Amino acid sequence: MAKKEENKDLLENPEAIAEKVEGLEHWVEDNPKIVFGVLGALILAVGAFFGFRYYIGTQEEVAQKEMFQAVHYFEADSLNLALKGDGNNLGFEQIIEDFGMTDAANLANYYAGVISLKQGKFQLAIFYFEDFSSDDILIQPRAFSLMGDAYMELKDYESAAKYYNKASNYKPNKFFTPTYLMKEALAYEKLDQKDKAASVYQKIIDEFWDSGEYQNARKFKAKLETNS
């Protein structure tokens, strides 16, 4: 209450304001080291912030240029060149190592994960996919699904189901979500969790009746019920 009265006094009494300002001036005069120390720290912090932004910007530009040839090799199915580089151009591995804080390096993790999966290096694929993140409606769920594929190959069906579930729940759409759901149901079947598998098949039947997976979902669900 006293604080409110003081604030009111300041608002209504210009002389009170002048006294406060004068008191602040005296404090500044009596404590120059503290004042200049605080100002110096603020200047350094602002300088470091803008310096870091500039550094990341230049790093991003260089990394994007290096990505061009690596992606070209990937699309040509020259997977080792895409991953390791050709001596003149960096591969995804080196881009990740040299430009780790850039968007290019983030995407390189995705490509490196796909390559590792194709080469049968399933644990390494998971490692790369774990370091990838995106808010893209297609790429992020695809990465989750590919992690599920890697875990399926390792016969870790519980983890596979977990990542297929993540894929199917990430910004669902009628084009890809039914495929992720089918994979999730299969993982549950491998775990002998027939109720969960049947529930996932039913979700496809109810929510994605116009998808290419609809008939398979009906067939596999009926098979589960017959064998129950």
Short mmCIF file of N, CA and C in Angstrom, two decimals, residues 119-209:
data_model
loop_
_atom_site.label_atom_id
_atom_site.label_comp_id
_atom_site.label_asym_id
_atom_site.label_seq_id
_atom_site.Cartn_x
_atom_site.Cartn_y
_atom_site.Cartn_z
N GLN A 119 22.10 -48.88 -46.66
CA GLN A 119 23.32 -49.68 -46.58
C GLN A 119 23.26 -50.73 -45.46
N GLY A 120 22.13 -50.83 -44.80
CA GLY A 120 21.97 -51.84 -43.75
C GLY A 120 22.61 -51.48 -42.43
N LYS A 121 22.99 -50.20 -42.28
CA LYS A 121 23.60 -49.75 -41.02
C LYS A 121 22.49 -49.12 -40.16
N PHE A 122 21.69 -49.97 -39.59
CA PHE A 122 20.43 -49.53 -38.98
C PHE A 122 20.63 -48.68 -37.73
N GLN A 123 21.58 -49.05 -36.88
CA GLN A 123 21.82 -48.25 -35.67
C GLN A 123 22.36 -46.87 -36.04
N LEU A 124 23.21 -46.82 -37.05
CA LEU A 124 23.75 -45.53 -37.50
C LEU A 124 22.64 -44.67 -38.11
N ALA A 125 21.74 -45.31 -38.83
CA ALA A 125 20.60 -44.58 -39.40
C ALA A 125 19.78 -43.93 -38.29
N ILE A 126 19.52 -44.67 -37.23
CA ILE A 126 18.77 -44.12 -36.10
C ILE A 126 19.50 -42.93 -35.49
N PHE A 127 20.81 -43.06 -35.36
CA PHE A 127 21.64 -41.97 -34.83
C PHE A 127 21.44 -40.68 -35.62
N TYR A 128 21.48 -40.79 -36.94
CA TYR A 128 21.31 -39.60 -37.78
C TYR A 128 19.88 -39.05 -37.71
N PHE A 129 18.91 -39.94 -37.75
CA PHE A 129 17.52 -39.47 -37.70
C PHE A 129 17.19 -38.79 -36.38
N GLU A 130 17.81 -39.24 -35.31
CA GLU A 130 17.57 -38.62 -34.00
C GLU A 130 18.07 -37.18 -33.96
N ASP A 131 19.07 -36.86 -34.80
CA ASP A 131 19.62 -35.51 -34.83
C ASP A 131 18.93 -34.62 -35.87
N PHE A 132 17.90 -35.16 -36.50
CA PHE A 132 17.16 -34.39 -37.50
C PHE A 132 15.83 -33.93 -36.93
N SER A 133 15.44 -32.71 -37.24
CA SER A 133 14.12 -32.23 -36.85
C SER A 133 13.61 -31.24 -37.89
N SER A 134 12.30 -31.26 -38.09
CA SER A 134 11.69 -30.37 -39.08
C SER A 134 10.22 -30.20 -38.73
N ASP A 135 9.65 -29.09 -39.18
CA ASP A 135 8.21 -28.92 -39.03
C ASP A 135 7.49 -29.17 -40.36
N ASP A 136 8.22 -29.74 -41.30
CA ASP A 136 7.65 -30.03 -42.62
C ASP A 136 6.64 -31.17 -42.52
N ILE A 137 5.51 -31.00 -43.18
CA ILE A 137 4.41 -31.97 -43.10
C ILE A 137 4.77 -33.33 -43.69
N LEU A 138 5.76 -33.36 -44.59
CA LEU A 138 6.13 -34.62 -45.24
C LEU A 138 7.42 -35.22 -44.68
N ILE A 139 8.46 -34.39 -44.52
CA ILE A 139 9.78 -34.92 -44.19
C ILE A 139 9.87 -35.44 -42.75
N GLN A 140 9.30 -34.69 -41.79
CA GLN A 140 9.42 -35.14 -40.39
C GLN A 140 8.73 -36.48 -40.14
N PRO A 141 7.47 -36.66 -40.57
CA PRO A 141 6.87 -37.98 -40.36
C PRO A 141 7.59 -39.08 -41.13
N ARG A 142 8.13 -38.71 -42.28
CA ARG A 142 8.91 -39.69 -43.06
C ARG A 142 10.14 -40.13 -42.26
N ALA A 143 10.79 -39.18 -41.59
CA ALA A 143 11.95 -39.52 -40.77
C ALA A 143 11.55 -40.45 -39.62
N PHE A 144 10.42 -40.15 -38.97
CA PHE A 144 9.92 -41.03 -37.91
C PHE A 144 9.67 -42.44 -38.44
N SER A 145 9.05 -42.51 -39.62
CA SER A 145 8.74 -43.81 -40.21
C SER A 145 10.00 -44.59 -40.55
N LEU A 146 11.01 -43.89 -41.07
CA LEU A 146 12.27 -44.56 -41.40
C LEU A 146 12.99 -45.04 -40.14
N MET A 147 12.85 -44.30 -39.06
CA MET A 147 13.38 -44.79 -37.78
C MET A 147 12.66 -46.07 -37.38
N GLY A 148 11.35 -46.08 -37.59
CA GLY A 148 10.59 -47.30 -37.33
C GLY A 148 11.09 -48.46 -38.17
N ASP A 149 11.39 -48.19 -39.44
CA ASP A 149 11.93 -49.24 -40.33
C ASP A 149 13.25 -49.79 -39.79
N ALA A 150 14.11 -48.88 -39.33
CA ALA A 150 15.40 -49.31 -38.79
C ALA A 150 15.21 -50.19 -37.56
N TYR A 151 14.30 -49.80 -36.69
CA TYR A 151 14.04 -50.60 -35.49
C TYR A 151 13.41 -51.96 -35.86
N MET A 152 12.59 -51.98 -36.89
CA MET A 152 12.02 -53.25 -37.34
C MET A 152 13.13 -54.20 -37.80
N GLU A 153 14.10 -53.65 -38.52
CA GLU A 153 15.22 -54.47 -38.98
C GLU A 153 16.04 -55.01 -37.82
N LEU A 154 16.09 -54.22 -36.74
CA LEU A 154 16.82 -54.64 -35.54
C LEU A 154 15.96 -55.52 -34.63
N LYS A 155 14.72 -55.78 -35.08
CA LYS A 155 13.75 -56.60 -34.33
C LYS A 155 13.37 -55.97 -32.99
N ASP A 156 13.50 -54.65 -32.91
CA ASP A 156 13.03 -53.91 -31.74
C ASP A 156 11.64 -53.39 -32.10
N TYR A 157 10.67 -54.29 -32.02
CA TYR A 157 9.33 -53.96 -32.52
C TYR A 157 8.61 -52.92 -31.67
N GLU A 158 8.94 -52.88 -30.39
CA GLU A 158 8.31 -51.89 -29.52
C GLU A 158 8.71 -50.47 -29.94
N SER A 159 10.01 -50.27 -30.18
CA SER A 159 10.48 -48.95 -30.63
C SER A 159 9.95 -48.64 -32.02
N ALA A 160 9.87 -49.66 -32.86
CA ALA A 160 9.33 -49.47 -34.21
C ALA A 160 7.90 -48.95 -34.13
N ALA A 161 7.07 -49.60 -33.32
CA ALA A 161 5.67 -49.17 -33.16
C ALA A 161 5.60 -47.74 -32.65
N LYS A 162 6.50 -47.41 -31.73
CA LYS A 162 6.53 -46.05 -31.16
C LYS A 162 6.76 -45.01 -32.24
N TYR A 163 7.72 -45.26 -33.14
CA TYR A 163 8.04 -44.26 -34.16
C TYR A 163 7.05 -44.27 -35.32
N TYR A 164 6.47 -45.41 -35.63
CA TYR A 164 5.38 -45.41 -36.61
C TYR A 164 4.19 -44.62 -36.08
N ASN A 165 3.95 -44.74 -34.78
CA ASN A 165 2.87 -43.98 -34.16
C ASN A 165 3.15 -42.48 -34.23
N LYS A 166 4.41 -42.11 -33.99
CA LYS A 166 4.78 -40.70 -34.11
C LYS A 166 4.55 -40.21 -35.54
N ALA A 167 4.92 -41.05 -36.50
CA ALA A 167 4.75 -40.68 -37.90
C ALA A 167 3.28 -40.48 -38.25
N SER A 168 2.45 -41.40 -37.78
CA SER A 168 1.02 -41.35 -38.13
C SER A 168 0.29 -40.20 -37.44
N ASN A 169 0.83 -39.74 -36.33
CA ASN A 169 0.18 -38.66 -35.59
C ASN A 169 0.73 -37.28 -35.91
N TYR A 170 1.77 -37.23 -36.75
CA TYR A 170 2.37 -35.94 -37.08
C TYR A 170 1.65 -35.34 -38.29
N LYS A 171 0.83 -34.34 -38.03
CA LYS A 171 0.09 -33.64 -39.09
C LYS A 171 -0.54 -34.64 -40.07
N PRO A 172 -1.48 -35.46 -39.60
CA PRO A 172 -2.06 -36.53 -40.42
C PRO A 172 -2.63 -36.01 -41.74
N ASN A 173 -2.48 -36.85 -42.76
CA ASN A 173 -3.04 -36.54 -44.08
C ASN A 173 -3.39 -37.85 -44.77
N LYS A 174 -4.24 -37.79 -45.77
CA LYS A 174 -4.76 -39.00 -46.39
C LYS A 174 -3.77 -39.67 -47.34
N PHE A 175 -2.66 -38.99 -47.63
CA PHE A 175 -1.71 -39.54 -48.60
C PHE A 175 -0.69 -40.48 -47.95
N PHE A 176 -0.17 -40.13 -46.79
CA PHE A 176 0.91 -40.90 -46.19
C PHE A 176 0.53 -41.53 -44.84
N THR A 177 -0.35 -40.90 -44.11
CA THR A 177 -0.71 -41.42 -42.79
C THR A 177 -1.20 -42.86 -42.81
N PRO A 178 -2.03 -43.26 -43.77
CA PRO A 178 -2.48 -44.67 -43.78
C PRO A 178 -1.32 -45.66 -43.89
N THR A 179 -0.28 -45.30 -44.64
CA THR A 179 0.89 -46.18 -44.77
C THR A 179 1.60 -46.33 -43.43
N TYR A 180 1.75 -45.21 -42.71
CA TYR A 180 2.40 -45.27 -41.41
C TYR A 180 1.57 -46.08 -40.42
N LEU A 181 0.26 -45.98 -40.52
CA LEU A 181 -0.62 -46.76 -39.65
C LEU A 181 -0.51 -48.25 -39.94
N MET A 182 -0.40 -48.61 -41.22
CA MET A 182 -0.24 -50.02 -41.57
C MET A 182 1.05 -50.58 -40.97
N LYS A 183 2.11 -49.78 -41.03
CA LYS A 183 3.38 -50.22 -40.45
C LYS A 183 3.27 -50.36 -38.93
N GLU A 184 2.56 -49.43 -38.33
CA GLU A 184 2.36 -49.49 -36.88
C GLU A 184 1.60 -50.75 -36.49
N ALA A 185 0.56 -51.07 -37.24
CA ALA A 185 -0.22 -52.28 -36.96
C ALA A 185 0.64 -53.53 -37.10
N LEU A 186 1.48 -53.56 -38.12
CA LEU A 186 2.36 -54.72 -38.32
C LEU A 186 3.32 -54.89 -37.15
N ALA A 187 3.85 -53.76 -36.65
CA ALA A 187 4.75 -53.83 -35.49
C ALA A 187 4.02 -54.40 -34.28
N TYR A 188 2.76 -54.01 -34.09
CA TYR A 188 1.98 -54.56 -32.98
C TYR A 188 1.73 -56.05 -33.18
N GLU A 189 1.53 -56.45 -34.41
CA GLU A 189 1.37 -57.89 -34.67
C GLU A 189 2.64 -58.65 -34.32
N LYS A 190 3.78 -58.06 -34.64
CA LYS A 190 5.05 -58.71 -34.31
C LYS A 190 5.21 -58.84 -32.79
N LEU A 191 4.63 -57.89 -32.07
CA LEU A 191 4.67 -57.93 -30.60
C LEU A 191 3.57 -58.81 -30.02
N ASP A 192 2.76 -59.38 -30.91
CA ASP A 192 1.61 -60.20 -30.52
C ASP A 192 0.59 -59.40 -29.71
N GLN A 193 0.53 -58.10 -30.02
CA GLN A 193 -0.47 -57.24 -29.39
C GLN A 193 -1.62 -57.05 -30.40
N LYS A 194 -2.42 -58.10 -30.50
CA LYS A 194 -3.44 -58.15 -31.55
C LYS A 194 -4.53 -57.10 -31.38
N ASP A 195 -4.86 -56.78 -30.15
CA ASP A 195 -5.89 -55.77 -29.91
C ASP A 195 -5.45 -54.41 -30.43
N LYS A 196 -4.19 -54.06 -30.17
CA LYS A 196 -3.68 -52.78 -30.65
C LYS A 196 -3.60 -52.77 -32.17
N ALA A 197 -3.17 -53.88 -32.75
CA ALA A 197 -3.09 -53.96 -34.20
C ALA A 197 -4.47 -53.80 -34.82
N ALA A 198 -5.45 -54.49 -34.25
CA ALA A 198 -6.83 -54.41 -34.77
C ALA A 198 -7.36 -52.98 -34.66
N SER A 199 -7.03 -52.31 -33.57
CA SER A 199 -7.48 -50.93 -33.37
C SER A 199 -6.90 -50.00 -34.42
N VAL A 200 -5.65 -50.22 -34.77
CA VAL A 200 -5.01 -49.38 -35.80
C VAL A 200 -5.63 -49.66 -37.17
N TYR A 201 -5.86 -50.93 -37.47
CA TYR A 201 -6.54 -51.26 -38.74
C TYR A 201 -7.91 -50.60 -38.80
N GLN A 202 -8.61 -50.61 -37.68
CA GLN A 202 -9.94 -50.01 -37.64
C GLN A 202 -9.86 -48.50 -37.88
N LYS A 203 -8.81 -47.88 -37.40
CA LYS A 203 -8.64 -46.44 -37.61
C LYS A 203 -8.50 -46.14 -39.10
N ILE A 204 -7.77 -46.99 -39.79
CA ILE A 204 -7.63 -46.81 -41.25
C ILE A 204 -9.00 -46.96 -41.92
N ILE A 205 -9.74 -47.97 -41.51
CA ILE A 205 -11.06 -48.24 -42.09
C ILE A 205 -12.01 -47.07 -41.85
N ASP A 206 -11.97 -46.52 -40.65
CA ASP A 206 -12.91 -45.45 -40.28
C ASP A 206 -12.52 -44.09 -40.85
N GLU A 207 -11.21 -43.79 -40.84
CA GLU A 207 -10.78 -42.43 -41.15
C GLU A 207 -10.14 -42.27 -42.53
N PHE A 208 -9.70 -43.39 -43.11
CA PHE A 208 -9.00 -43.28 -44.40
C PHE A 208 -9.57 -44.29 -45.40
N TRP A 209 -10.91 -44.29 -45.45
CA TRP A 209 -11.62 -45.24 -46.31
C TRP A 209 -11.35 -45.03 -47.80
#
